[in-house]
mmCIF file of C-alpha atoms in Angstrom:
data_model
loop_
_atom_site.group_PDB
_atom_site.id
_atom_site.type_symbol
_atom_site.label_atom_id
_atom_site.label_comp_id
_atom_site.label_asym_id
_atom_site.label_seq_id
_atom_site.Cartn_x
_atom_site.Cartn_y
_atom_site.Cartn_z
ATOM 1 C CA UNK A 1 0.000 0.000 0.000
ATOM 2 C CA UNK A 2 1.277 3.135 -0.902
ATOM 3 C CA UNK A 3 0.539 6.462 0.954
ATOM 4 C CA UNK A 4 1.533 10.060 0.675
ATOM 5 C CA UNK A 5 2.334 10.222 4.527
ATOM 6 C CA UNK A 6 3.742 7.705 7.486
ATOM 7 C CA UNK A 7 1.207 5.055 8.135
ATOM 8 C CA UNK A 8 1.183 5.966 12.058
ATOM 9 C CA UNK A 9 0.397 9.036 10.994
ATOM 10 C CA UNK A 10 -2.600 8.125 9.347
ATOM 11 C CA UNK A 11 -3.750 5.968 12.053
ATOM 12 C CA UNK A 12 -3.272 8.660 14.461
ATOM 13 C CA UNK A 13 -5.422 11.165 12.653
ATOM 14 C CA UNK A 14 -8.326 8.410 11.186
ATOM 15 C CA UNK A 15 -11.564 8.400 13.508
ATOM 16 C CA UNK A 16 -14.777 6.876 12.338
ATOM 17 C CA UNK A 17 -17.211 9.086 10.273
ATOM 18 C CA UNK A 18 -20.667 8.789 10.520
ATOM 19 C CA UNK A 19 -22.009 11.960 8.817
ATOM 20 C CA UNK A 20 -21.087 13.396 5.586
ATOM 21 C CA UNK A 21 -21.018 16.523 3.058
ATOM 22 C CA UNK A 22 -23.733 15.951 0.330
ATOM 23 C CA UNK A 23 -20.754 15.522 -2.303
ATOM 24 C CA UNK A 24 -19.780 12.933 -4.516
ATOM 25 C CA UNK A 25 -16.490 11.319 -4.407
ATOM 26 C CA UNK A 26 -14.182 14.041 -6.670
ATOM 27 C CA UNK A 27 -12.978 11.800 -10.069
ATOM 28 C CA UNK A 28 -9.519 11.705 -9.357
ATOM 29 C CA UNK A 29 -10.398 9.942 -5.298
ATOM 30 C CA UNK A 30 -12.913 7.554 -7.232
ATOM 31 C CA UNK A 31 -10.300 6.073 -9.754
ATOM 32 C CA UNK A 32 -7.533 6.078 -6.676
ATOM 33 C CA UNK A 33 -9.353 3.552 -4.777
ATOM 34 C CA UNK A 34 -11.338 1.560 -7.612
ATOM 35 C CA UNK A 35 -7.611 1.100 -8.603
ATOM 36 C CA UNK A 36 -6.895 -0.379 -5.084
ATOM 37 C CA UNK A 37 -9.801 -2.356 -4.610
ATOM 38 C CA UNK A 38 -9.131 -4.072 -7.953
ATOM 39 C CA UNK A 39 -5.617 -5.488 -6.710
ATOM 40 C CA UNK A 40 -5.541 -8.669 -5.433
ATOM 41 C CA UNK A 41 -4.191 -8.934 -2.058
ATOM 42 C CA UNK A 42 -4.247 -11.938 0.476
ATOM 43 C CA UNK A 43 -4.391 -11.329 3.954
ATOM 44 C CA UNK A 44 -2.097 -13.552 6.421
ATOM 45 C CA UNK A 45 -3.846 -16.461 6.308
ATOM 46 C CA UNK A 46 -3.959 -16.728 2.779
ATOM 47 C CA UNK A 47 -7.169 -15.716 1.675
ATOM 48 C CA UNK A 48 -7.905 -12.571 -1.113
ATOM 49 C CA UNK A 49 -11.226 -10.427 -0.212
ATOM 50 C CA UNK A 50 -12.329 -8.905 -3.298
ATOM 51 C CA UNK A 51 -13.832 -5.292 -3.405
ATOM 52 C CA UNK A 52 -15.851 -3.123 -5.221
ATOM 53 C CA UNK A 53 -16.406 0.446 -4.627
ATOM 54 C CA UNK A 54 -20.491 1.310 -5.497
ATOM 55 C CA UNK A 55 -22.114 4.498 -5.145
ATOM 56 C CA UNK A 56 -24.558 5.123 -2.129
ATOM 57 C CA UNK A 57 -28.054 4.472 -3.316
ATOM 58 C CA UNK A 58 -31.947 4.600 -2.467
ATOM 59 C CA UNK A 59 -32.188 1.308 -0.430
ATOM 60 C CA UNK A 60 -28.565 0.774 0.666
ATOM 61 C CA UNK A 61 -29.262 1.768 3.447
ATOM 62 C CA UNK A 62 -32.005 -0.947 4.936
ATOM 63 C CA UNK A 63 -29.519 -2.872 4.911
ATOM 64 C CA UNK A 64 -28.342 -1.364 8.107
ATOM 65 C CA UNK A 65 -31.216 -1.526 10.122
ATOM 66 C CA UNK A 66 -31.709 -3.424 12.863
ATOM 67 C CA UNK A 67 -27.688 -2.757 13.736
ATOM 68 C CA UNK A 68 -27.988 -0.341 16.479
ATOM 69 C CA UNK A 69 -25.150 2.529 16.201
ATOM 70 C CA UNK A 70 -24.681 1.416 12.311
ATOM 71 C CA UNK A 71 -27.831 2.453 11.309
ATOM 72 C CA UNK A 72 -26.436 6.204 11.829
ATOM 73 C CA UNK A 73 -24.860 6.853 8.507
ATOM 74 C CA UNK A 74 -26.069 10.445 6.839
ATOM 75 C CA UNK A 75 -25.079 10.866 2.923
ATOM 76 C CA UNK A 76 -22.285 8.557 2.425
ATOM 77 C CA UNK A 77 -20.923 8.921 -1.073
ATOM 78 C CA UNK A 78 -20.227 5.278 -1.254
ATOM 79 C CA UNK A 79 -19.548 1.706 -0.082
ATOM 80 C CA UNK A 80 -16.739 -0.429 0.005
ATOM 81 C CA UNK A 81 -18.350 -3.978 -0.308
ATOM 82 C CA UNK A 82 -15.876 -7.352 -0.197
ATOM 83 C CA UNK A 83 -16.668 -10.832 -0.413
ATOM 84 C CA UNK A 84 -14.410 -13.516 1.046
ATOM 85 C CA UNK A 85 -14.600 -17.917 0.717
ATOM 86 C CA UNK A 86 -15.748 -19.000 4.173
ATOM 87 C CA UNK A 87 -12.301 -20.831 5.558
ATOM 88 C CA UNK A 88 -9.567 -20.902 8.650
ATOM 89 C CA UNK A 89 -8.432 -17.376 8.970
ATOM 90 C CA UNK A 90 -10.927 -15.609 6.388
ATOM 91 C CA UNK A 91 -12.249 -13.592 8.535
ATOM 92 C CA UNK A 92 -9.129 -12.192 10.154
ATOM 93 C CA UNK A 93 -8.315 -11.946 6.212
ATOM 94 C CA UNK A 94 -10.926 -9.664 5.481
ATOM 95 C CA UNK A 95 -10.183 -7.436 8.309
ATOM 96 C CA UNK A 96 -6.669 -7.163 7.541
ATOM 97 C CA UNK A 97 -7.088 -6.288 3.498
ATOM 98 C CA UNK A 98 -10.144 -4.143 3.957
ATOM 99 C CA UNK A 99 -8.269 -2.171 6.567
ATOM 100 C CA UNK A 100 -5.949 -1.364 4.089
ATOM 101 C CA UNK A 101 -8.579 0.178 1.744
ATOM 102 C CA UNK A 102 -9.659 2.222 4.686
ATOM 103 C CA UNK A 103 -6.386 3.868 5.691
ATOM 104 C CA UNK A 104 -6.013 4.626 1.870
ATOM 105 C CA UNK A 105 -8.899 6.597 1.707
ATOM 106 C CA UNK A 106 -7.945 8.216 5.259
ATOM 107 C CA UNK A 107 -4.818 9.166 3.551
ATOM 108 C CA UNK A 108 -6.726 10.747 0.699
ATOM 109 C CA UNK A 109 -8.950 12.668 2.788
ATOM 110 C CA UNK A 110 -11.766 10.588 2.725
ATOM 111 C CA UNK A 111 -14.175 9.817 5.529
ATOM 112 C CA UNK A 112 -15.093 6.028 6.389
ATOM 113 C CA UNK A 113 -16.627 3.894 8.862
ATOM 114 C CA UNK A 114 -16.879 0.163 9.516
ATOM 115 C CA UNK A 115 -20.371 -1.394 9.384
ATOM 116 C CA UNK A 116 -20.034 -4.733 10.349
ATOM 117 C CA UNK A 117 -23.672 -7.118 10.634
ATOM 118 C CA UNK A 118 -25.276 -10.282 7.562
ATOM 119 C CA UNK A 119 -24.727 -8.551 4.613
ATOM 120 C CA UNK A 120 -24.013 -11.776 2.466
ATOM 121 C CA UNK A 121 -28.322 -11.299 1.364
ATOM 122 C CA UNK A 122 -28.776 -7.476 1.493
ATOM 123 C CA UNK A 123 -28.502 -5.167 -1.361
ATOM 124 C CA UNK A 124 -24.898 -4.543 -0.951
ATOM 125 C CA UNK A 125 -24.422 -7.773 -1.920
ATOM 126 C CA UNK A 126 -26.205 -7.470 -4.946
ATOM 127 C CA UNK A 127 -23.505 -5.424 -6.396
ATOM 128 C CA UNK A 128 -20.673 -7.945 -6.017
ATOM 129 C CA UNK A 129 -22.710 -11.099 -6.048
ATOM 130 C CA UNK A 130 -20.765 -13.732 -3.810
ATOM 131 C CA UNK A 131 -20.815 -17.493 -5.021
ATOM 132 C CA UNK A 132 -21.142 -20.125 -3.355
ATOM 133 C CA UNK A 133 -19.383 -20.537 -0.163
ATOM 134 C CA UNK A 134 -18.300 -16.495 0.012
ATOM 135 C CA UNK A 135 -19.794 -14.082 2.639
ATOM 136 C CA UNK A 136 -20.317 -10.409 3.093
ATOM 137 C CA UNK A 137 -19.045 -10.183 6.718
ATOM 138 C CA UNK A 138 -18.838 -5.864 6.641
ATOM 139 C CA UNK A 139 -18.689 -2.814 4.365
ATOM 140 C CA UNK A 140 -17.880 0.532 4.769
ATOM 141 C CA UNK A 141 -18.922 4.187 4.512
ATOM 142 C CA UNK A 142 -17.205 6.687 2.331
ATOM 143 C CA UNK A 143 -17.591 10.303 2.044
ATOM 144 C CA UNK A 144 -15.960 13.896 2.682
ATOM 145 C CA UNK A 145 -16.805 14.368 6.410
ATOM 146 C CA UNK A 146 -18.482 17.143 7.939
ATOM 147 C CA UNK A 147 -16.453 20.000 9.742
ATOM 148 C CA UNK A 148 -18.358 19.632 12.499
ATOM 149 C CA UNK A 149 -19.599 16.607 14.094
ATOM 150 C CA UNK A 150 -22.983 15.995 13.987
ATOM 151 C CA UNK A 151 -24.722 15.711 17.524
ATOM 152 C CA UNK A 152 -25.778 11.694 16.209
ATOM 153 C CA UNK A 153 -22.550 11.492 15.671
ATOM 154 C CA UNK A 154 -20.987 12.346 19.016
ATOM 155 C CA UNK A 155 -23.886 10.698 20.522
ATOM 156 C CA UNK A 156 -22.783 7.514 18.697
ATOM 157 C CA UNK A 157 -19.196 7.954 19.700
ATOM 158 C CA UNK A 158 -19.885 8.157 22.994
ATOM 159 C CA UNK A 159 -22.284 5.543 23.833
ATOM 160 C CA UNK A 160 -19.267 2.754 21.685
ATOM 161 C CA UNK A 161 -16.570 4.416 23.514
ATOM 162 C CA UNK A 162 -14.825 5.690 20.495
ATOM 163 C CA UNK A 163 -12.527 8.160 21.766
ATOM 164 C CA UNK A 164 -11.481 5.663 25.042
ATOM 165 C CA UNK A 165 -9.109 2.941 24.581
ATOM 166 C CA UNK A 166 -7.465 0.462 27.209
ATOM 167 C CA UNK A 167 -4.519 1.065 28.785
ATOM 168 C CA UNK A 168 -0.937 -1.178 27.739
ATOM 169 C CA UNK A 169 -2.008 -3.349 30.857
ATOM 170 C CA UNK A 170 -5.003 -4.872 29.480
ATOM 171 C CA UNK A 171 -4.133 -5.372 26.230
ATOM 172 C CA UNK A 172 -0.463 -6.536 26.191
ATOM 173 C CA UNK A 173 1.828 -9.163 28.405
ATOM 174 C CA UNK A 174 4.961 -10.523 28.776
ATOM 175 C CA UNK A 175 5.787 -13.880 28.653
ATOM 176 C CA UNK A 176 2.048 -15.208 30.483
ATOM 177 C CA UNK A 177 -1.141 -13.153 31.093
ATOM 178 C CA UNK A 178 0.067 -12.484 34.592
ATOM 179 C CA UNK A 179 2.612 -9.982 33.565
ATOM 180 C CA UNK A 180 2.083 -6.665 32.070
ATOM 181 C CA UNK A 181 4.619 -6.236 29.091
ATOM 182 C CA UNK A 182 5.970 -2.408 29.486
ATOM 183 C CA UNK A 183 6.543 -0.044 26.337
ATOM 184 C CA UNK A 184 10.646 -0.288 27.486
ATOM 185 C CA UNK A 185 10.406 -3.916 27.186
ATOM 186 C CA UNK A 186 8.603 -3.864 23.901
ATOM 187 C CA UNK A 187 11.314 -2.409 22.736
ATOM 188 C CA UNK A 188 11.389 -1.502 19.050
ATOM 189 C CA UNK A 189 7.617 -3.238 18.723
ATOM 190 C CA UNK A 190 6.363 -0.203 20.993
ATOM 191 C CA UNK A 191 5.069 1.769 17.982
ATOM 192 C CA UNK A 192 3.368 -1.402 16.125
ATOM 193 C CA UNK A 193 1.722 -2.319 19.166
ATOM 194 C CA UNK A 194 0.592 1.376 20.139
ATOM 195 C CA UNK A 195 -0.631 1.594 16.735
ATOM 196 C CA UNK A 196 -2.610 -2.090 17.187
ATOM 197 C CA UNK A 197 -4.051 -0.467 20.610
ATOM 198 C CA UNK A 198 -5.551 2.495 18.179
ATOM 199 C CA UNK A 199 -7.048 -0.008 15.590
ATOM 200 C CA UNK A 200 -10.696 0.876 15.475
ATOM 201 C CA UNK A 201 -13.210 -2.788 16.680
ATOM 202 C CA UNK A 202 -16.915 -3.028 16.996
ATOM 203 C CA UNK A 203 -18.355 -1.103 19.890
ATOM 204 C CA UNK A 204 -14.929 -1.051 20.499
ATOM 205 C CA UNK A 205 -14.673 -4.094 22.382
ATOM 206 C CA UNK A 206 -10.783 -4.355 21.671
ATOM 207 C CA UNK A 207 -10.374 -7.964 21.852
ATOM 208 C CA UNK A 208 -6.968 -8.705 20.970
ATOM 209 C CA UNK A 209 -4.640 -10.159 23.837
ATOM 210 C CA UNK A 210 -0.948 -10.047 23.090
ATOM 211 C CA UNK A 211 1.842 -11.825 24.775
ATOM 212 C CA UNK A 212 5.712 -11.159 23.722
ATOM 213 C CA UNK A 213 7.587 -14.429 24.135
ATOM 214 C CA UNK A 214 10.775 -14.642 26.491
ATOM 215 C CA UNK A 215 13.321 -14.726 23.606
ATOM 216 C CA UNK A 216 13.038 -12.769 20.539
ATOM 217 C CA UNK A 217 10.364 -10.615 18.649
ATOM 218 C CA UNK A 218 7.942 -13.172 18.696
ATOM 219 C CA UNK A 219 4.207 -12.323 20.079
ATOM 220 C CA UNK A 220 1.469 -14.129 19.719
ATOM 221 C CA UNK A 221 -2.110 -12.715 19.113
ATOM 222 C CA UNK A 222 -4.962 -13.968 21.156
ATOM 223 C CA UNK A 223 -8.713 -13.511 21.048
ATOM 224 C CA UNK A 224 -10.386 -12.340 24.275
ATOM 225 C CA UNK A 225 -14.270 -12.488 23.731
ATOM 226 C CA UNK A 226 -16.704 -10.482 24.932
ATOM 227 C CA UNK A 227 -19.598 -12.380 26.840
ATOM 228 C CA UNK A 228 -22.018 -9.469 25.621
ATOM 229 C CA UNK A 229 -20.698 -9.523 22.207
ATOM 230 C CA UNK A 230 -21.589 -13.180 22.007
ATOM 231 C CA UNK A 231 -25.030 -12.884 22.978
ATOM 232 C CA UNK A 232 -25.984 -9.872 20.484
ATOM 233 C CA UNK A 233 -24.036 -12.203 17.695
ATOM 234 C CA UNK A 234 -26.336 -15.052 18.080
ATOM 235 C CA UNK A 235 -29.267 -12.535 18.259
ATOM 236 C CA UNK A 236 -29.175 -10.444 14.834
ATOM 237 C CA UNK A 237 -26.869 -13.143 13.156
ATOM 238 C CA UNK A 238 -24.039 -11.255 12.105
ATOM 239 C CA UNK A 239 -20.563 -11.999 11.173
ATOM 240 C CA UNK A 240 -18.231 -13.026 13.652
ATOM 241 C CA UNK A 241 -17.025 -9.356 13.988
ATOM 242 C CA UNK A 242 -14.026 -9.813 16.415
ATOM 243 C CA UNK A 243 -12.493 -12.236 13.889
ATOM 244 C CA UNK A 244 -12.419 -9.231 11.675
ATOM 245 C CA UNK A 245 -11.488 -7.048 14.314
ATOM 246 C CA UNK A 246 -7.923 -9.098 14.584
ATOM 247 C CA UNK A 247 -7.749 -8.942 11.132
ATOM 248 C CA UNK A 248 -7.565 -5.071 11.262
ATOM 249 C CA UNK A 249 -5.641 -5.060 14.439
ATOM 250 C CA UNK A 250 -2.945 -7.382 12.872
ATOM 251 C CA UNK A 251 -2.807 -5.065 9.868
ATOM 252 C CA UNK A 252 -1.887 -1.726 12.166
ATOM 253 C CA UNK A 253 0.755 -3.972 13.873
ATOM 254 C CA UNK A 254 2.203 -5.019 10.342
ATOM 255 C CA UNK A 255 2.251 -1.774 8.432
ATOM 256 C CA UNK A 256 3.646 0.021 11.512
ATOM 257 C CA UNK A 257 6.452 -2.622 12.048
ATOM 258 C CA UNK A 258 7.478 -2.833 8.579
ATOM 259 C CA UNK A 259 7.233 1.263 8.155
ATOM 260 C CA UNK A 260 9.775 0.924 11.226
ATOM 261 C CA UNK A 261 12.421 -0.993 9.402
ATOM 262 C CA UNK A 262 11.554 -4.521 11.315
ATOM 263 C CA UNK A 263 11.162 -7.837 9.375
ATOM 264 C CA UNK A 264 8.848 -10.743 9.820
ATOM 265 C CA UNK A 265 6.077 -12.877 9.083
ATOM 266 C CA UNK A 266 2.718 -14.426 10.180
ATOM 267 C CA UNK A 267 2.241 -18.026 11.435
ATOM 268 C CA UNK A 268 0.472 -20.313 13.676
ATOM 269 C CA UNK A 269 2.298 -21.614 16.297
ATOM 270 C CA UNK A 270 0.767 -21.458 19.903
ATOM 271 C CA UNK A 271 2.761 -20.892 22.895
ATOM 272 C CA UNK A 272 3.247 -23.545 25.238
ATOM 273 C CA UNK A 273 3.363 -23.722 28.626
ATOM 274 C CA UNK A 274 1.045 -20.709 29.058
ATOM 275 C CA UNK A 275 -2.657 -20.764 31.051
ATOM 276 C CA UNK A 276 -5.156 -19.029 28.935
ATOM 277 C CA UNK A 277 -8.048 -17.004 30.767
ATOM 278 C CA UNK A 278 -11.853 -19.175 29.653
ATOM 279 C CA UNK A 279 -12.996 -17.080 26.837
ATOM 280 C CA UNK A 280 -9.712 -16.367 25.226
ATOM 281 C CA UNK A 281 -8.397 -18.140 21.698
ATOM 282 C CA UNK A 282 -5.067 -18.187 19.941
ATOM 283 C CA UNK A 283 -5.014 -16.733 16.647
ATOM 284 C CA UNK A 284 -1.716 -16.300 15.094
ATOM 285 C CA UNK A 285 2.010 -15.583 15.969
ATOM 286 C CA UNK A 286 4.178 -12.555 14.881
ATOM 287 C CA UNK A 287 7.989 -13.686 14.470
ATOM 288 C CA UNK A 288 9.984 -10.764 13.771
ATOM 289 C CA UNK A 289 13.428 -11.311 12.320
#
């Protein structure tokens, strides 16, 4: 992915955007990311999303109802829409690629927001018409944002917890889940993992778990659900959202790393040795070079 400025940059400035200007996307932004969206790229575990970029339309939205908070979207200017073959690690796939699109279109000004729910039988999937065995797990909003927030907007914000995010101590460890892994001891991973603490997640449940191993730059990526989460998936039958959630988590902790000069790759190899908390899944293992 290519960008005009330092990925942590963009991260840093990117917040969610619910409300829009009544503008189109100018020709020059529309060709930019219909470019993007047409490359094929796999995620870690080996799956490629593919994307199309529609225009917002009369009906798009119903789509959203029913979805709480997501409902809340005033004159997008258009949709990101992916499809991805149900398999180990498509999810997390999905999160990681379509993050990708997102920060692009941060970096070119444009507003976005995740809206994550069963969209494999709604009108956005219409327009990219999954086959068999491929699901619509999320889209997302597009459009020049407003100056000023809209009071929805804040409202919305506030009720997910958008602008608070947990501290180091919750979300990262050393060695076990005992043991608190410090920003001195992350060492040269500080940034990547700062920049995976600022990954947006649905209602902003943050539900990666990271332990650093005892030797090297290895740290594994763990799954922490939430028990409330759980019971509002089973209700409106959505996508398992905090699969996609590590997928965009794991993409802020890549881009940042390798923007940083440090080397490695994805694999699954689960720690040993190590109690995990009930609720709690491995998911994949960073080894940095």
């Amino acid at each position: 992915m290519t960008c005009s400025r330092p990925v942590t940059e963009i991260i840093s400035l990117r917040s969610s955007c619910r409300s829009y200007r009544e503008e189109f996307l100018e020709e020059h932004h529309r060709k930019l990311m219909e470019d993007m969206l047409r490359m094929e790229e796999q995620g870690p575990f080996g799956g490629a999303p593919r994307f199309v970029l529609i225009a917002s339309a009369s009906g798009d939205g119903d789509a959203l109802k029913g979805l709480g908070t997501y409902g809340f979207i005033k004159n997008p200017a258009a949709f990101i829409v992916g499809a991805v073959h149900t398999a180990p690690g498509s999810l997390e796939d999905y999160g990681y690629v379509m993050e990708k699109n997102i920060l692009k279109a941060a970096d070119l000004g444009i507003g976005s927001c995740w809206l994550g729910g069963s969209f494999t039988k709604s009108r956005f999937a219409e327009r990219i018409s999954p086959v068999s065995g491929e699901t619509v797990p999320a889209v997302a909003s597009l459009g020049y944002a407003m100056r000023n927030r809209s009071l929805m907007d804040s409202v919305v914000r506030f009720s997910a917890g958008s602008n608070h995010r947990k501290p180091w101590k919750e979300l990262f460890f050393h060695e076990n889940f005992s043991v608190p892994l410090s920003e001195t001891d992350a060492g040269d991973y500080a940034k990547p993992l700062e920049m995976l603490r600022r990954a947006p997640s649905a209602s902003n449940k943050q539900p990666w778990r990271i332990i650093k191993a005892p030797e090297g730059n290895r740290y594994h990526f763990f799954l922490e659900r939430s028990s409330s989460y759980k019971i509002s998936l089973k209700l409106i039958r959505a996508a398992d959202l905090q699969r996609v959630d590590m997928g965009i988590g794991m993409c802020h902790f890549e881009l940042t790393a390798r923007e940083q000069g440090l080397r490695g790759t994805w694999g699954t190899a689960p720690p040993e040795n190590i109690t995990v908390p009930a609720g709690t899944e491995y998911i994949v293992t960073w080894r940095g070079e």
